[in-house]
Amino acid sequence: MKKKVIIAFCIILILAIIPRFFILFSDRPFTDEAGYGDLLVAKKIVVDHIFPLAGFNENYKWHIMKGPGWYYVLTIPFIVGGGNPIAAKIFTFIVQLGTISIAFFSLRKFFNLKTAFVTCFLLSISPWFIDQSASIWPPFLVPFFTVLFIVSLLRFLKGDKKFFLLMGLSLGIIGHFEIAVTFFLLAQVIIFLPFWLRQKLINIKLIIYSFLIFLSTMATVIVYDFTHNFYSSRGLLILFESLLKREEELNFMSKIIQRIDTFTWGFRSTFAPNIYVSTLIFIILAISAYFFLKGKENEIWKKRFVIFLLSIPLLKFIFSFFYPGVAMAWHYVDLIIVYCFLAGILISGLKILKLKYFSYFLLLILFLLFLNRNINVYRNGFYFSLSPDQIKQSIIVKYIFDNSMGKPFNFKVFSSSPLNRDFSYLFWYYGNQYKNQNFNKGKIIYLIKENKSINPSKKIEKGIVLKKFPEYTVEKLINLK
């Protein structure tokens, strides 16, 4: 049996590593919060010893801060890689492999090898999950902690009450990466509490302890709130006032269409973008869920577990109508894990032979689509390199350092990005390589203009054109003031 487990796990690892390896070493730029903005904060922690109390906030009118845990996590690849941004990509790649590994061995222990294999097979080849690998963005670490939450839930429903404490811990940690996911899951847990109390799975004392653990994970955000005029608390009040006054970005029909579009996109992106394949998978899962819950051979804790998983997307869809803004895909990034867990458990537990064989046929189709995607990536976008030169913006920064010949200079970026932080981190990193950190002073100003974002009607500074790159134009301006 151990030999079968090792072989199955090795197959899963191979399926998981190959596509993520292509993503890791493909020519993909990092921008804004998704890249160098967060690395700049990690640099402040390690180099400047400035420790943030809260995470990034885009300053919506209902501003609610998430935890700073993402920045502290980023200090690990920052220290190990000496600031090389590629190290952060490798780190998120490793985290995804860890996510799949924990899911495999947990399901193997509490279900069976077939369930573990099918679930992790789907996680390994999931298009959206693969696309998240090697991306420096906090929501993409949510799946790792979602697996920890689900495994803790599984142990709790099986009768081990102390794992309810770990559920509280997992929810709090998720709030450091995407606060919306924490709110939705926390609301669902609260809804299920009366049922668990009635079933004597939990008691009031355990609920209080778990809530205190949850609050402890958000301690820095609470301190930030007290020291910044209750910033997040006021954001929550603004959110509630907007709901009461019905001050929403979308009317009711537009909101329904937008929510349906977001949820269907998330489901299709988890399994297959092809609408026919994804529709067949949805039908198979719906039928399988019916027979799983109806079947007398399935233990009661397993049925409770599946019911909770099935209710996650349903309740999220309902909860989304209490949010006045546009529902974004990353608000529901945890659903990748939920869908794959459900599919693995339900498909592997099918007793109806015809339905079982048809579901296996669908898995084969998913695998063939997976192979086709990887062949295309290998042919069109695979560049093996561990150097930051692999990043598109690097060539611009290196050109400017070479042109400045060690003299002090300033730079300004004009792009479609609202933050322009991607260049700031690269200037710091290459400034160390060139032994020149004088890129924020001096009369020489380099203008970096993204070609597609330049609006002729908008007045921007003009300098002498030095060089045109495929995506940017570099100009030189002498500030005589």
Short mmCIF file of C-alpha atoms in Angstrom, two decimals:
data_model
loop_
_atom_site.label_atom_id
_atom_site.label_comp_id
_atom_site.label_asym_id
_atom_site.label_seq_id
_atom_site.Cartn_x
_atom_site.Cartn_y
_atom_site.Cartn_z
CA MET A 1 0.00 0.00 0.00
CA LYS A 2 2.83 2.39 0.81
CA LYS A 3 4.29 1.76 -2.64
CA LYS A 4 0.98 2.74 -4.29
CA VAL A 5 0.84 5.93 -2.21
CA ILE A 6 4.40 6.90 -3.21
CA ILE A 7 3.73 6.22 -6.91
CA ALA A 8 0.46 8.18 -6.82
CA PHE A 9 2.11 11.12 -5.04
CA CYS A 10 5.02 11.17 -7.51
CA ILE A 11 2.57 11.31 -10.43
CA ILE A 12 0.75 14.21 -8.76
CA LEU A 13 4.03 16.05 -8.14
CA ILE A 14 5.10 15.64 -11.77
CA LEU A 15 1.73 16.92 -13.00
CA ALA A 16 1.96 19.86 -10.59
CA ILE A 17 5.59 20.81 -11.24
CA ILE A 18 5.74 20.79 -15.06
CA PRO A 19 3.17 23.54 -15.83
CA ARG A 20 4.26 25.63 -12.85
CA PHE A 21 7.88 25.31 -13.96
CA PHE A 22 6.90 26.85 -17.31
CA ILE A 23 5.07 29.68 -15.54
CA LEU A 24 8.00 30.23 -13.17
CA PHE A 25 10.46 30.72 -16.02
CA SER A 26 8.21 32.50 -18.49
CA ASP A 27 8.65 36.13 -19.45
CA ARG A 28 5.95 37.64 -17.22
CA PRO A 29 6.17 41.19 -15.85
CA PHE A 30 5.43 42.07 -12.24
CA THR A 31 3.48 45.23 -11.56
CA ASP A 32 2.06 47.19 -8.65
CA GLU A 33 0.66 45.23 -5.72
CA ALA A 34 1.22 42.02 -7.68
CA GLY A 35 4.97 42.46 -7.59
CA TYR A 36 7.35 45.14 -6.56
CA GLY A 37 4.99 47.14 -4.37
CA ASP A 38 4.89 44.29 -1.88
CA LEU A 39 8.59 43.59 -2.25
CA LEU A 40 9.30 47.22 -1.40
CA VAL A 41 7.54 46.71 1.94
CA ALA A 42 9.46 43.47 2.52
CA LYS A 43 12.63 45.43 1.81
CA LYS A 44 11.62 48.05 4.40
CA ILE A 45 11.16 45.27 6.98
CA VAL A 46 14.50 43.58 6.31
CA VAL A 47 16.72 46.53 5.36
CA ASP A 48 15.12 49.56 6.99
CA HIS A 49 13.55 47.75 10.00
CA ILE A 50 10.16 49.39 9.44
CA PHE A 51 7.41 47.01 10.53
CA PRO A 52 3.90 47.55 9.11
CA LEU A 53 0.80 46.90 11.22
CA ALA A 54 -1.64 46.45 8.34
CA GLY A 55 -1.69 45.38 4.72
CA PHE A 56 -2.24 47.24 1.47
CA ASN A 57 -5.51 49.11 1.01
CA GLU A 58 -6.72 50.62 -2.26
CA ASN A 59 -8.66 53.25 -0.31
CA TYR A 60 -12.18 52.35 -1.40
CA LYS A 61 -14.74 54.51 0.35
CA TRP A 62 -15.53 51.44 2.55
CA HIS A 63 -11.87 50.96 3.46
CA ILE A 64 -11.12 47.83 5.50
CA MET A 65 -7.51 46.86 6.16
CA LYS A 66 -6.20 43.32 5.88
CA GLY A 67 -3.35 41.97 7.98
CA PRO A 68 0.35 42.57 7.16
CA GLY A 69 1.24 38.86 7.16
CA TRP A 70 1.90 38.83 3.41
CA TYR A 71 4.75 41.31 3.80
CA TYR A 72 6.37 39.29 6.57
CA VAL A 73 6.03 36.10 4.51
CA LEU A 74 7.79 37.86 1.63
CA THR A 75 10.80 38.53 3.84
CA ILE A 76 11.62 34.80 3.60
CA PRO A 77 12.40 34.78 -0.16
CA PHE A 78 13.81 38.32 0.15
CA ILE A 79 16.42 37.18 2.68
CA VAL A 80 17.14 33.84 0.99
CA GLY A 81 17.41 35.40 -2.48
CA GLY A 82 19.22 38.57 -1.46
CA GLY A 83 16.39 40.70 -2.83
CA ASN A 84 16.24 38.92 -6.19
CA PRO A 85 12.55 39.10 -7.23
CA ILE A 86 12.82 35.69 -8.90
CA ALA A 87 13.24 34.21 -5.40
CA ALA A 88 9.74 35.45 -4.54
CA LYS A 89 8.37 33.68 -7.62
CA ILE A 90 10.10 30.46 -6.59
CA PHE A 91 8.67 30.84 -3.08
CA THR A 92 5.06 31.05 -4.29
CA PHE A 93 5.77 28.08 -6.58
CA ILE A 94 6.89 26.04 -3.54
CA VAL A 95 3.83 27.14 -1.55
CA GLN A 96 1.55 25.75 -4.26
CA LEU A 97 3.36 22.41 -4.18
CA GLY A 98 2.92 22.44 -0.40
CA THR A 99 -0.81 23.11 -0.84
CA ILE A 100 -1.23 20.08 -3.09
CA SER A 101 0.94 17.87 -0.84
CA ILE A 102 -1.05 18.67 2.34
CA ALA A 103 -4.31 18.03 0.48
CA PHE A 104 -3.03 14.67 -0.82
CA PHE A 105 -1.86 13.21 2.47
CA SER A 106 -4.84 14.55 4.44
CA LEU A 107 -7.39 13.04 2.06
CA ARG A 108 -5.38 9.83 1.85
CA LYS A 109 -5.60 9.51 5.63
CA PHE A 110 -9.26 10.39 6.17
CA PHE A 111 -10.79 9.15 2.90
CA ASN A 112 -8.74 6.90 0.62
CA LEU A 113 -6.00 6.95 -1.98
CA LYS A 114 -8.45 7.31 -4.88
CA THR A 115 -10.01 10.43 -3.35
CA ALA A 116 -6.60 11.94 -2.65
CA PHE A 117 -5.40 11.20 -6.18
CA VAL A 118 -8.46 12.55 -8.02
CA THR A 119 -8.59 15.72 -5.88
CA CYS A 120 -4.90 16.52 -6.26
CA PHE A 121 -4.97 15.54 -9.94
CA LEU A 122 -7.55 18.30 -10.41
CA LEU A 123 -5.55 20.77 -8.30
CA SER A 124 -2.41 19.97 -10.30
CA ILE A 125 -3.99 20.60 -13.71
CA SER A 126 -6.42 23.39 -12.74
CA PRO A 127 -5.88 26.26 -15.25
CA TRP A 128 -6.55 29.08 -12.78
CA PHE A 129 -4.57 27.46 -9.98
CA ILE A 130 -1.60 26.95 -12.32
CA ASP A 131 -1.80 30.55 -13.48
CA GLN A 132 -1.49 31.72 -9.87
CA SER A 133 1.81 29.91 -9.34
CA ALA A 134 4.95 32.02 -9.27
CA SER A 135 2.88 35.21 -8.98
CA ILE A 136 3.74 37.65 -6.19
CA TRP A 137 0.27 38.58 -5.05
CA PRO A 138 -1.29 38.00 -1.59
CA PRO A 139 -4.64 36.43 -2.65
CA PHE A 140 -2.73 33.63 -4.37
CA LEU A 141 -1.52 32.32 -1.01
CA VAL A 142 -5.11 31.95 0.20
CA PRO A 143 -5.48 28.41 -1.28
CA PHE A 144 -2.70 27.13 1.02
CA PHE A 145 -4.49 28.32 4.15
CA THR A 146 -7.86 27.27 2.71
CA VAL A 147 -6.55 23.71 2.63
CA LEU A 148 -5.49 24.06 6.28
CA PHE A 149 -8.97 25.38 7.11
CA ILE A 150 -10.70 22.54 5.26
CA VAL A 151 -8.47 19.85 6.80
CA SER A 152 -9.15 21.35 10.26
CA LEU A 153 -12.87 21.35 9.46
CA LEU A 154 -12.62 17.71 8.40
CA ARG A 155 -10.95 16.72 11.68
CA PHE A 156 -13.47 18.78 13.67
CA LEU A 157 -16.50 17.18 12.01
CA LYS A 158 -14.94 13.78 12.53
CA GLY A 159 -15.11 14.45 16.26
CA ASP A 160 -11.79 16.05 17.22
CA LYS A 161 -13.08 19.26 18.83
CA LYS A 162 -9.69 20.95 19.32
CA PHE A 163 -9.40 21.41 15.55
CA PHE A 164 -12.12 24.05 15.78
CA LEU A 165 -9.39 26.21 17.30
CA LEU A 166 -7.26 25.65 14.18
CA MET A 167 -10.22 26.66 12.04
CA GLY A 168 -10.26 30.01 13.85
CA LEU A 169 -6.51 30.34 13.38
CA SER A 170 -6.76 29.54 9.65
CA LEU A 171 -9.53 32.10 9.13
CA GLY A 172 -7.47 34.78 10.85
CA ILE A 173 -4.38 34.01 8.77
CA ILE A 174 -6.42 34.12 5.55
CA GLY A 175 -7.37 37.68 6.54
CA HIS A 176 -3.73 38.67 6.02
CA PHE A 177 -3.97 37.75 2.33
CA GLU A 178 -7.56 38.47 1.27
CA ILE A 179 -9.92 39.88 3.86
CA ALA A 180 -13.05 39.20 1.76
CA VAL A 181 -12.43 35.44 1.91
CA THR A 182 -12.20 35.60 5.71
CA PHE A 183 -15.47 37.55 6.00
CA PHE A 184 -17.36 35.07 3.81
CA LEU A 185 -16.02 31.94 5.53
CA LEU A 186 -16.45 33.46 9.01
CA ALA A 187 -20.10 34.28 8.21
CA GLN A 188 -20.66 30.71 7.06
CA VAL A 189 -19.10 29.23 10.21
CA ILE A 190 -21.38 31.46 12.34
CA ILE A 191 -24.42 30.18 10.41
CA PHE A 192 -23.39 26.56 11.05
CA LEU A 193 -22.64 27.07 14.75
CA PRO A 194 -26.24 26.43 15.97
CA PHE A 195 -26.28 23.10 14.08
CA TRP A 196 -22.92 22.05 15.51
CA LEU A 197 -24.05 23.01 19.01
CA ARG A 198 -27.20 20.96 18.60
CA GLN A 199 -25.16 18.01 17.31
CA LYS A 200 -22.87 18.43 20.35
CA LEU A 201 -19.81 18.81 18.14
CA ILE A 202 -18.84 21.99 19.98
CA ASN A 203 -19.51 23.98 23.15
CA ILE A 204 -19.62 27.68 24.06
CA LYS A 205 -16.21 27.54 25.77
CA LEU A 206 -14.55 26.25 22.59
CA ILE A 207 -16.27 28.91 20.49
CA ILE A 208 -14.96 31.68 22.77
CA TYR A 209 -11.40 30.29 22.67
CA SER A 210 -11.51 29.97 18.89
CA PHE A 211 -12.79 33.54 18.53
CA LEU A 212 -9.97 34.82 20.76
CA ILE A 213 -7.44 32.97 18.59
CA PHE A 214 -9.02 34.57 15.52
CA LEU A 215 -8.76 38.02 17.09
CA SER A 216 -5.13 37.40 18.06
CA THR A 217 -4.21 36.82 14.41
CA MET A 218 -5.65 40.26 13.61
CA ALA A 219 -4.01 41.96 16.60
CA THR A 220 -1.78 44.24 14.51
CA VAL A 221 -4.76 45.41 12.44
CA ILE A 222 -6.66 46.18 15.66
CA VAL A 223 -3.67 48.18 16.93
CA TYR A 224 -3.51 49.97 13.56
CA ASP A 225 -7.20 50.82 13.91
CA PHE A 226 -6.74 52.31 17.38
CA THR A 227 -3.71 54.35 16.28
CA HIS A 228 -5.22 55.59 12.99
CA ASN A 229 -8.53 57.07 14.10
CA PHE A 230 -10.42 53.75 13.72
CA TYR A 231 -9.74 53.62 9.99
CA SER A 232 -11.14 50.10 9.34
CA SER A 233 -14.01 50.52 11.80
CA ARG A 234 -15.11 53.65 10.00
CA GLY A 235 -14.78 51.76 6.72
CA LEU A 236 -17.15 49.08 8.01
CA LEU A 237 -19.65 51.76 9.08
CA ILE A 238 -19.46 53.38 5.64
CA LEU A 239 -20.07 49.95 4.08
CA PHE A 240 -23.15 49.33 6.25
CA GLU A 241 -24.46 52.84 5.56
CA SER A 242 -24.04 52.27 1.82
CA LEU A 243 -26.05 49.06 2.09
CA LEU A 244 -28.83 50.69 4.13
CA LYS A 245 -29.03 53.68 1.78
CA ARG A 246 -28.65 51.39 -1.26
CA GLU A 247 -25.75 53.44 -2.56
CA GLU A 248 -24.40 50.75 -4.87
CA GLU A 249 -22.16 50.75 -7.95
CA LEU A 250 -24.56 48.43 -9.82
CA ASN A 251 -28.35 48.22 -10.02
CA PHE A 252 -29.97 44.96 -8.95
CA MET A 253 -30.15 43.32 -12.40
CA SER A 254 -26.61 44.37 -13.28
CA LYS A 255 -25.43 42.98 -9.94
CA ILE A 256 -27.08 39.61 -10.61
CA ILE A 257 -25.48 39.37 -14.05
CA GLN A 258 -22.09 40.43 -12.70
CA ARG A 259 -22.21 37.93 -9.82
CA ILE A 260 -23.27 35.06 -12.08
CA ASP A 261 -20.51 35.94 -14.53
CA THR A 262 -17.88 36.01 -11.76
CA PHE A 263 -18.97 32.70 -10.24
CA THR A 264 -19.32 30.84 -13.55
CA TRP A 265 -15.92 32.17 -14.63
CA GLY A 266 -14.37 30.90 -11.39
CA PHE A 267 -15.88 27.43 -11.83
CA ARG A 268 -14.85 27.15 -15.48
CA SER A 269 -11.35 28.45 -14.76
CA THR A 270 -10.92 25.84 -12.03
CA PHE A 271 -11.58 22.90 -14.35
CA ALA A 272 -11.79 23.91 -18.02
CA PRO A 273 -12.49 27.22 -19.80
CA ASN A 274 -14.49 25.22 -22.37
CA ILE A 275 -18.13 25.87 -21.47
CA TYR A 276 -19.35 22.43 -22.59
CA VAL A 277 -16.77 20.51 -20.57
CA SER A 278 -17.31 22.66 -17.48
CA THR A 279 -21.12 22.29 -17.80
CA LEU A 280 -20.77 18.49 -17.93
CA ILE A 281 -18.55 18.58 -14.84
CA PHE A 282 -21.14 20.69 -13.00
CA ILE A 283 -23.91 18.21 -13.88
CA ILE A 284 -21.76 15.24 -12.79
CA LEU A 285 -20.97 16.93 -9.46
CA ALA A 286 -24.64 17.79 -8.83
CA ILE A 287 -25.77 14.20 -9.48
CA SER A 288 -22.83 12.78 -7.49
CA ALA A 289 -23.62 15.04 -4.52
CA TYR A 290 -27.21 13.77 -4.47
CA PHE A 291 -26.15 10.10 -4.40
CA PHE A 292 -23.35 10.77 -1.90
CA LEU A 293 -25.69 12.42 0.60
CA LYS A 294 -28.39 9.84 -0.01
CA GLY A 295 -26.06 6.84 0.30
CA LYS A 296 -26.32 4.99 3.62
CA GLU A 297 -22.78 3.64 3.36
CA ASN A 298 -21.23 7.11 3.83
CA GLU A 299 -20.43 8.12 7.40
CA ILE A 300 -22.37 11.02 8.91
CA TRP A 301 -19.26 13.20 9.39
CA LYS A 302 -18.42 12.83 5.70
CA LYS A 303 -21.90 13.97 4.74
CA ARG A 304 -21.62 16.96 7.07
CA PHE A 305 -18.26 17.77 5.54
CA VAL A 306 -19.63 17.64 1.97
CA ILE A 307 -22.68 19.72 2.98
CA PHE A 308 -20.39 22.43 4.36
CA LEU A 309 -18.27 22.41 1.18
CA LEU A 310 -21.37 22.54 -1.04
CA SER A 311 -22.71 25.49 0.93
CA ILE A 312 -19.51 27.56 0.53
CA PRO A 313 -20.13 28.69 -3.10
CA LEU A 314 -23.89 28.93 -2.50
CA LEU A 315 -23.58 31.15 0.58
CA LYS A 316 -20.77 33.19 -1.01
CA PHE A 317 -23.09 33.93 -3.91
CA ILE A 318 -25.82 35.08 -1.49
CA PHE A 319 -23.36 37.06 0.67
CA SER A 320 -21.99 38.80 -2.43
CA PHE A 321 -25.28 40.73 -2.74
CA PHE A 322 -24.53 42.41 0.60
CA TYR A 323 -21.41 43.92 -0.98
CA PRO A 324 -22.19 47.16 -2.84
CA GLY A 325 -19.15 46.99 -5.13
CA VAL A 326 -18.18 44.79 -8.06
CA ALA A 327 -17.37 41.19 -7.08
CA MET A 328 -13.78 40.41 -8.06
CA ALA A 329 -12.44 36.95 -8.89
CA TRP A 330 -9.84 37.08 -6.10
CA HIS A 331 -12.62 37.50 -3.51
CA TYR A 332 -13.46 33.87 -4.27
CA VAL A 333 -10.00 32.41 -4.83
CA ASP A 334 -10.65 29.81 -2.11
CA LEU A 335 -13.31 28.21 -4.30
CA ILE A 336 -10.60 26.53 -6.38
CA ILE A 337 -9.79 24.35 -3.39
CA VAL A 338 -13.47 23.82 -2.54
CA TYR A 339 -14.42 22.74 -6.07
CA CYS A 340 -11.48 20.34 -6.40
CA PHE A 341 -12.11 18.80 -2.95
CA LEU A 342 -15.79 18.32 -3.81
CA ALA A 343 -14.99 16.82 -7.22
CA GLY A 344 -12.39 14.46 -5.77
CA ILE A 345 -14.63 13.24 -2.94
CA LEU A 346 -17.79 12.90 -5.03
CA ILE A 347 -16.29 11.37 -8.16
CA SER A 348 -14.16 8.86 -6.28
CA GLY A 349 -17.19 7.86 -4.21
CA LEU A 350 -19.51 7.18 -7.14
CA LYS A 351 -21.17 3.77 -7.08
CA ILE A 352 -23.13 4.01 -10.34
CA LEU A 353 -20.82 2.42 -12.92
CA LYS A 354 -22.05 4.31 -16.00
CA LEU A 355 -21.75 7.66 -14.21
CA LYS A 356 -18.35 6.71 -12.81
CA TYR A 357 -16.97 5.79 -16.24
CA PHE A 358 -18.34 9.00 -17.75
CA SER A 359 -16.70 11.07 -15.00
CA TYR A 360 -13.39 9.32 -15.66
CA PHE A 361 -13.83 10.14 -19.34
CA LEU A 362 -14.22 13.81 -18.37
CA LEU A 363 -11.03 13.61 -16.30
CA LEU A 364 -9.25 12.27 -19.40
CA ILE A 365 -10.53 15.24 -21.43
CA LEU A 366 -9.24 17.63 -18.74
CA PHE A 367 -5.86 15.93 -18.89
CA LEU A 368 -5.68 16.27 -22.70
CA LEU A 369 -6.60 19.97 -22.47
CA PHE A 370 -3.92 20.32 -19.81
CA LEU A 371 -1.29 18.74 -22.11
CA ASN A 372 -2.28 21.04 -24.98
CA ARG A 373 -1.95 24.16 -22.80
CA ASN A 374 1.50 23.14 -21.61
CA ILE A 375 2.76 22.41 -25.12
CA ASN A 376 1.61 25.88 -26.23
CA VAL A 377 3.29 27.58 -23.24
CA TYR A 378 6.52 25.68 -23.89
CA ARG A 379 6.53 26.75 -27.54
CA ASN A 380 5.54 30.38 -27.05
CA GLY A 381 6.56 31.68 -23.63
CA PHE A 382 9.19 29.56 -21.94
CA TYR A 383 12.51 31.26 -21.06
CA PHE A 384 14.64 29.42 -18.54
CA SER A 385 16.49 31.93 -16.37
CA LEU A 386 17.03 32.64 -12.68
CA SER A 387 18.05 36.22 -13.38
CA PRO A 388 15.84 39.28 -12.79
CA ASP A 389 16.83 40.22 -16.35
CA GLN A 390 14.03 37.84 -17.28
CA ILE A 391 11.53 40.47 -16.12
CA LYS A 392 10.44 42.78 -18.90
CA GLN A 393 11.04 46.04 -17.04
CA SER A 394 14.61 45.07 -16.15
CA ILE A 395 16.03 46.01 -19.55
CA ILE A 396 14.67 49.57 -19.09
CA VAL A 397 16.23 49.98 -15.64
CA LYS A 398 19.62 48.59 -16.71
CA TYR A 399 19.66 50.91 -19.73
CA ILE A 400 19.07 53.96 -17.51
CA PHE A 401 21.83 52.95 -15.07
CA ASP A 402 24.23 52.48 -17.97
CA ASN A 403 23.22 55.82 -19.48
CA SER A 404 23.59 57.70 -16.18
CA MET A 405 27.22 56.54 -15.88
CA GLY A 406 27.03 56.54 -12.08
CA LYS A 407 25.70 60.08 -11.77
CA PRO A 408 22.67 60.95 -9.57
CA PHE A 409 19.33 60.99 -11.36
CA ASN A 410 15.59 60.92 -10.83
CA PHE A 411 12.97 58.96 -12.73
CA LYS A 412 9.27 59.33 -13.44
CA VAL A 413 6.96 56.68 -14.81
CA PHE A 414 3.94 57.35 -17.01
CA SER A 415 1.89 54.21 -17.45
CA SER A 416 -1.60 52.73 -17.29
CA SER A 417 -0.71 51.51 -13.80
CA PRO A 418 -1.99 53.72 -10.96
CA LEU A 419 0.94 52.94 -8.64
CA ASN A 420 4.09 52.53 -10.77
CA ARG A 421 5.83 50.68 -7.96
CA ASP A 422 7.25 47.96 -10.17
CA PHE A 423 10.11 50.17 -11.34
CA SER A 424 10.89 51.45 -7.83
CA TYR A 425 11.88 48.03 -6.57
CA LEU A 426 13.94 47.26 -9.70
CA PHE A 427 15.84 50.54 -9.35
CA TRP A 428 16.69 49.60 -5.76
CA TYR A 429 17.75 46.06 -6.72
CA TYR A 430 19.86 47.08 -9.73
CA GLY A 431 21.18 50.06 -7.79
CA ASN A 432 22.90 47.51 -5.56
CA GLN A 433 24.29 45.69 -8.59
CA TYR A 434 25.60 48.94 -10.09
CA LYS A 435 26.62 50.26 -6.65
CA ASN A 436 24.56 53.36 -7.35
CA GLN A 437 21.64 54.25 -5.10
CA ASN A 438 21.49 57.87 -6.31
CA PHE A 439 18.36 57.33 -8.41
CA ASN A 440 16.17 59.62 -6.31
CA LYS A 441 18.14 62.83 -6.52
CA GLY A 442 19.85 65.00 -9.09
CA LYS A 443 18.88 67.33 -11.92
CA ILE A 444 18.73 64.60 -14.57
CA ILE A 445 15.26 63.05 -14.86
CA TYR A 446 14.55 59.94 -16.89
CA LEU A 447 10.97 59.71 -18.16
CA ILE A 448 9.72 56.16 -18.61
CA LYS A 449 6.60 56.21 -20.76
CA GLU A 450 4.49 53.13 -21.42
CA ASN A 451 3.69 53.35 -25.11
CA LYS A 452 0.10 52.10 -24.92
CA SER A 453 -0.87 54.49 -22.11
CA ILE A 454 0.29 57.78 -23.57
CA ASN A 455 -2.74 59.99 -24.13
CA PRO A 456 -2.03 62.83 -26.63
CA SER A 457 -4.57 65.09 -24.90
CA LYS A 458 -2.91 64.68 -21.53
CA LYS A 459 -0.11 67.10 -20.69
CA ILE A 460 3.01 65.26 -19.58
CA GLU A 461 6.62 66.24 -19.40
CA LYS A 462 8.66 65.89 -22.59
CA GLY A 463 12.34 65.21 -22.86
CA ILE A 464 14.87 64.03 -25.40
CA VAL A 465 14.00 60.56 -26.66
CA LEU A 466 16.90 58.25 -25.85
CA LYS A 467 15.55 54.86 -26.84
CA LYS A 468 12.31 53.16 -27.75
CA PHE A 469 11.57 49.69 -26.43
CA PRO A 470 8.64 47.49 -27.49
CA GLU A 471 6.53 48.58 -24.50
CA TYR A 472 8.27 51.71 -23.16
CA THR A 473 10.02 54.81 -24.41
CA VAL A 474 12.85 56.32 -22.34
CA GLU A 475 13.34 60.10 -22.48
CA LYS A 476 15.87 62.33 -20.74
CA LEU A 477 14.97 65.65 -19.14
CA ILE A 478 17.33 68.15 -17.52
CA ASN A 479 15.67 69.92 -14.61
CA LEU A 480 17.30 73.37 -14.51
CA LYS A 481 15.42 74.55 -11.41
#
